[in-house]
């Protein structure tokens, strides 16, 4: 199948392989850049798009980010689809909306950019490292998700959870890293769960708070 629709949006088709960085796997024929909205779809065409059948009736191959890493503006993963980071970096300059699975492997999901962003998780989000690198602005979430490595808030960035829980799980030691020098907490959990036998280190140079439980 292929999808046709608005500019600045790339739809994963996976016609060539599982590799995010192969142009032929995208409906645009171009690997996404920082100004491209990325959608990992089900068979239902995303809003504003038309689905065209050719040579089959399914979306081929689940995407895996390879050594070059991945970058996009907004990232949407649909129900039943899986995005795997493997050992690599994905940089999102906008929002993440996940209704499927984001498998962080041992890679890093990093939020960049100068505009506020949201993380909405209605599926399974298992990040290894999650980094907020939002210059003078924030990442807000009302969802629950898992971090198996480090949650890092860079200087001048804010992480604000208004609902849900962040669960630290997996093997090895987890880390909470907040390098902000602001007096007020720039890292706010709503719920914080530690499910790691090796524990979680507080590597912050500033405060963090837990608003819920």
PDB file of C-alpha atoms in Angstrom, residues 28-164:
ATOM      1  CA  UNK A  28       7.381  10.463   0.529  1.00  0.00           C
ATOM      2  CA  UNK A  29      10.465   8.599  -0.671  1.00  0.00           C
ATOM      3  CA  UNK A  30      12.473  10.784   1.725  1.00  0.00           C
ATOM      4  CA  UNK A  31      13.782   9.981   5.206  1.00  0.00           C
ATOM      5  CA  UNK A  32      12.066  12.347   7.712  1.00  0.00           C
ATOM      6  CA  UNK A  33      13.847  15.437   8.969  1.00  0.00           C
ATOM      7  CA  UNK A  34      13.250  17.749  11.937  1.00  0.00           C
ATOM      8  CA  UNK A  35      10.351  19.490  10.142  1.00  0.00           C
ATOM      9  CA  UNK A  36       8.497  16.298   9.234  1.00  0.00           C
ATOM     10  CA  UNK A  37       5.555  14.815  11.130  1.00  0.00           C
ATOM     11  CA  UNK A  38       5.942  11.023  11.277  1.00  0.00           C
ATOM     12  CA  UNK A  39       3.047   8.567  11.443  1.00  0.00           C
ATOM     13  CA  UNK A  40       3.475   4.809  11.931  1.00  0.00           C
ATOM     14  CA  UNK A  41      -0.014   3.777  10.752  1.00  0.00           C
ATOM     15  CA  UNK A  42      -2.428   0.901  10.880  1.00  0.00           C
ATOM     16  CA  UNK A  43      -4.281   0.038   7.667  1.00  0.00           C
ATOM     17  CA  UNK A  44      -6.673   2.902   8.390  1.00  0.00           C
ATOM     18  CA  UNK A  45      -5.449   5.984   6.554  1.00  0.00           C
ATOM     19  CA  UNK A  46      -4.599   8.882   8.887  1.00  0.00           C
ATOM     20  CA  UNK A  47      -6.824  11.945   8.751  1.00  0.00           C
ATOM     21  CA  UNK A  48      -6.253  13.881   5.537  1.00  0.00           C
ATOM     22  CA  UNK A  49      -4.641  10.946   3.737  1.00  0.00           C
ATOM     23  CA  UNK A  50      -5.813   8.541   1.046  1.00  0.00           C
ATOM     24  CA  UNK A  51      -4.780   4.909   1.103  1.00  0.00           C
ATOM     25  CA  UNK A  52      -3.905   3.333  -2.239  1.00  0.00           C
ATOM     26  CA  UNK A  53      -3.494  -0.422  -2.533  1.00  0.00           C
ATOM     27  CA  UNK A  54      -0.743  -1.921  -4.622  1.00  0.00           C
ATOM     28  CA  UNK A  55       0.865  -5.334  -4.388  1.00  0.00           C
ATOM     29  CA  UNK A  56      -0.627  -6.127  -0.990  1.00  0.00           C
ATOM     30  CA  UNK A  57      -3.048  -5.031   1.709  1.00  0.00           C
ATOM     31  CA  UNK A  58      -0.919  -4.636   4.800  1.00  0.00           C
ATOM     32  CA  UNK A  59       1.635  -2.203   6.155  1.00  0.00           C
ATOM     33  CA  UNK A  60       4.916  -4.055   5.728  1.00  0.00           C
ATOM     34  CA  UNK A  61       7.634  -4.347   8.365  1.00  0.00           C
ATOM     35  CA  UNK A  62       7.717  -2.657  11.738  1.00  0.00           C
ATOM     36  CA  UNK A  63      10.211   0.251  11.800  1.00  0.00           C
ATOM     37  CA  UNK A  64      13.546   0.091  13.623  1.00  0.00           C
ATOM     38  CA  UNK A  65      15.810   3.110  14.049  1.00  0.00           C
ATOM     39  CA  UNK A  66      19.311   2.315  12.826  1.00  0.00           C
ATOM     40  CA  UNK A  67      22.773   3.721  13.548  1.00  0.00           C
ATOM     41  CA  UNK A  68      22.190   7.096  11.903  1.00  0.00           C
ATOM     42  CA  UNK A  69      19.383   7.750  14.395  1.00  0.00           C
ATOM     43  CA  UNK A  70      16.012   9.272  13.632  1.00  0.00           C
ATOM     44  CA  UNK A  71      14.536  12.759  13.769  1.00  0.00           C
ATOM     45  CA  UNK A  72      11.069  14.219  13.252  1.00  0.00           C
ATOM     46  CA  UNK A  73       8.699  16.951  14.364  1.00  0.00           C
ATOM     47  CA  UNK A  74       5.608  15.161  15.756  1.00  0.00           C
ATOM     48  CA  UNK A  75       5.635  11.379  16.164  1.00  0.00           C
ATOM     49  CA  UNK A  76       2.483   9.229  16.107  1.00  0.00           C
ATOM     50  CA  UNK A  77       2.475   5.440  16.565  1.00  0.00           C
ATOM     51  CA  UNK A  78      -0.885   3.792  15.853  1.00  0.00           C
ATOM     52  CA  UNK A  79      -2.564   0.857  17.601  1.00  0.00           C
ATOM     53  CA  UNK A  80      -0.872  -2.434  16.799  1.00  0.00           C
ATOM     54  CA  UNK A  81       2.327  -0.878  15.491  1.00  0.00           C
ATOM     55  CA  UNK A  82       5.796  -0.962  17.089  1.00  0.00           C
ATOM     56  CA  UNK A  83       8.655   1.504  16.773  1.00  0.00           C
ATOM     57  CA  UNK A  84      11.990   0.102  17.984  1.00  0.00           C
ATOM     58  CA  UNK A  85      14.886   2.394  18.903  1.00  0.00           C
ATOM     59  CA  UNK A  86      17.395  -0.461  19.319  1.00  0.00           C
ATOM     60  CA  UNK A  87      20.611   1.233  20.563  1.00  0.00           C
ATOM     61  CA  UNK A  88      19.973   4.512  18.791  1.00  0.00           C
ATOM     62  CA  UNK A  89      18.776   8.100  19.239  1.00  0.00           C
ATOM     63  CA  UNK A  90      15.408   9.492  18.152  1.00  0.00           C
ATOM     64  CA  UNK A  91      15.012  13.264  18.373  1.00  0.00           C
ATOM     65  CA  UNK A  92      11.451  14.630  18.451  1.00  0.00           C
ATOM     66  CA  UNK A  93      10.983  18.367  18.010  1.00  0.00           C
ATOM     67  CA  UNK A  94       7.243  18.277  18.749  1.00  0.00           C
ATOM     68  CA  UNK A  95       4.764  15.902  20.385  1.00  0.00           C
ATOM     69  CA  UNK A  96       4.700  12.131  20.816  1.00  0.00           C
ATOM     70  CA  UNK A  97       1.338  10.337  20.601  1.00  0.00           C
ATOM     71  CA  UNK A  98       1.631   6.591  21.142  1.00  0.00           C
ATOM     72  CA  UNK A  99      -1.272   4.156  20.879  1.00  0.00           C
ATOM     73  CA  UNK A 100       0.933   1.217  19.924  1.00  0.00           C
ATOM     74  CA  UNK A 101       4.375   0.307  21.250  1.00  0.00           C
ATOM     75  CA  UNK A 102       7.578   2.287  21.502  1.00  0.00           C
ATOM     76  CA  UNK A 103      10.389  -0.097  22.420  1.00  0.00           C
ATOM     77  CA  UNK A 104      13.339   1.951  23.625  1.00  0.00           C
ATOM     78  CA  UNK A 105      15.856  -0.912  23.541  1.00  0.00           C
ATOM     79  CA  UNK A 106      18.987   0.715  24.963  1.00  0.00           C
ATOM     80  CA  UNK A 107      18.544   3.882  22.927  1.00  0.00           C
ATOM     81  CA  UNK A 108      17.434   7.417  23.766  1.00  0.00           C
ATOM     82  CA  UNK A 109      14.189   9.267  23.075  1.00  0.00           C
ATOM     83  CA  UNK A 110      15.016  12.975  23.204  1.00  0.00           C
ATOM     84  CA  UNK A 111      12.646  15.931  23.075  1.00  0.00           C
ATOM     85  CA  UNK A 112      14.263  18.999  21.470  1.00  0.00           C
ATOM     86  CA  UNK A 113      13.057  22.383  20.263  1.00  0.00           C
ATOM     87  CA  UNK A 114      11.918  25.740  21.587  1.00  0.00           C
ATOM     88  CA  UNK A 115       8.147  25.103  21.689  1.00  0.00           C
ATOM     89  CA  UNK A 116       6.240  23.299  24.490  1.00  0.00           C
ATOM     90  CA  UNK A 117       5.561  19.645  23.757  1.00  0.00           C
ATOM     91  CA  UNK A 118       3.365  16.821  25.056  1.00  0.00           C
ATOM     92  CA  UNK A 119       3.840  13.094  25.514  1.00  0.00           C
ATOM     93  CA  UNK A 120       0.594  11.106  25.273  1.00  0.00           C
ATOM     94  CA  UNK A 121       0.822   7.364  25.852  1.00  0.00           C
ATOM     95  CA  UNK A 122      -2.235   5.142  25.455  1.00  0.00           C
ATOM     96  CA  UNK A 123      -0.159   2.117  24.504  1.00  0.00           C
ATOM     97  CA  UNK A 124       3.167   0.736  25.732  1.00  0.00           C
ATOM     98  CA  UNK A 125       6.123   3.085  26.078  1.00  0.00           C
ATOM     99  CA  UNK A 126       9.297   1.487  27.422  1.00  0.00           C
ATOM    100  CA  UNK A 127      12.066   4.056  27.090  1.00  0.00           C
ATOM    101  CA  UNK A 128      15.619   3.283  28.050  1.00  0.00           C
ATOM    102  CA  UNK A 129      16.796   6.873  28.252  1.00  0.00           C
ATOM    103  CA  UNK A 130      14.345   9.754  27.987  1.00  0.00           C
ATOM    104  CA  UNK A 131      15.860  13.243  27.714  1.00  0.00           C
ATOM    105  CA  UNK A 132      14.108  16.619  27.822  1.00  0.00           C
ATOM    106  CA  UNK A 133      16.196  19.177  25.946  1.00  0.00           C
ATOM    107  CA  UNK A 134      13.519  21.857  25.488  1.00  0.00           C
ATOM    108  CA  UNK A 135      15.235  25.253  25.534  1.00  0.00           C
ATOM    109  CA  UNK A 136      13.441  27.452  28.100  1.00  0.00           C
ATOM    110  CA  UNK A 137      10.241  25.431  27.698  1.00  0.00           C
ATOM    111  CA  UNK A 138       8.577  22.191  28.756  1.00  0.00           C
ATOM    112  CA  UNK A 139       7.530  18.629  28.086  1.00  0.00           C
ATOM    113  CA  UNK A 140       4.160  17.845  29.684  1.00  0.00           C
ATOM    114  CA  UNK A 141       2.602  14.423  30.109  1.00  0.00           C
ATOM    115  CA  UNK A 142      -0.533  13.056  31.716  1.00  0.00           C
ATOM    116  CA  UNK A 143       0.370   9.456  30.879  1.00  0.00           C
ATOM    117  CA  UNK A 144       2.140   6.529  32.469  1.00  0.00           C
ATOM    118  CA  UNK A 145       5.282   5.091  30.910  1.00  0.00           C
ATOM    119  CA  UNK A 146       8.450   3.189  31.827  1.00  0.00           C
ATOM    120  CA  UNK A 147      12.087   4.273  31.911  1.00  0.00           C
ATOM    121  CA  UNK A 148      14.726   1.532  32.121  1.00  0.00           C
ATOM    122  CA  UNK A 149      17.757   3.810  32.201  1.00  0.00           C
ATOM    123  CA  UNK A 150      17.844   7.567  32.847  1.00  0.00           C
ATOM    124  CA  UNK A 151      15.305  10.357  32.780  1.00  0.00           C
ATOM    125  CA  UNK A 152      17.261  13.547  32.142  1.00  0.00           C
ATOM    126  CA  UNK A 153      16.058  17.157  32.219  1.00  0.00           C
ATOM    127  CA  UNK A 154      18.637  19.475  30.704  1.00  0.00           C
ATOM    128  CA  UNK A 155      19.307  23.021  31.887  1.00  0.00           C
ATOM    129  CA  UNK A 156      16.491  25.494  31.094  1.00  0.00           C
ATOM    130  CA  UNK A 157      14.086  22.628  30.348  1.00  0.00           C
ATOM    131  CA  UNK A 158      11.033  21.470  32.322  1.00  0.00           C
ATOM    132  CA  UNK A 159       9.372  18.070  32.727  1.00  0.00           C
ATOM    133  CA  UNK A 160       5.859  18.283  34.151  1.00  0.00           C
ATOM    134  CA  UNK A 161       3.695  15.208  34.759  1.00  0.00           C
ATOM    135  CA  UNK A 162       0.095  16.134  35.539  1.00  0.00           C
ATOM    136  CA  UNK A 163      -1.157  12.543  35.892  1.00  0.00           C
ATOM    137  CA  UNK A 164       0.061   8.974  35.499  1.00  0.00           C
TER     138      UNK A 164
END
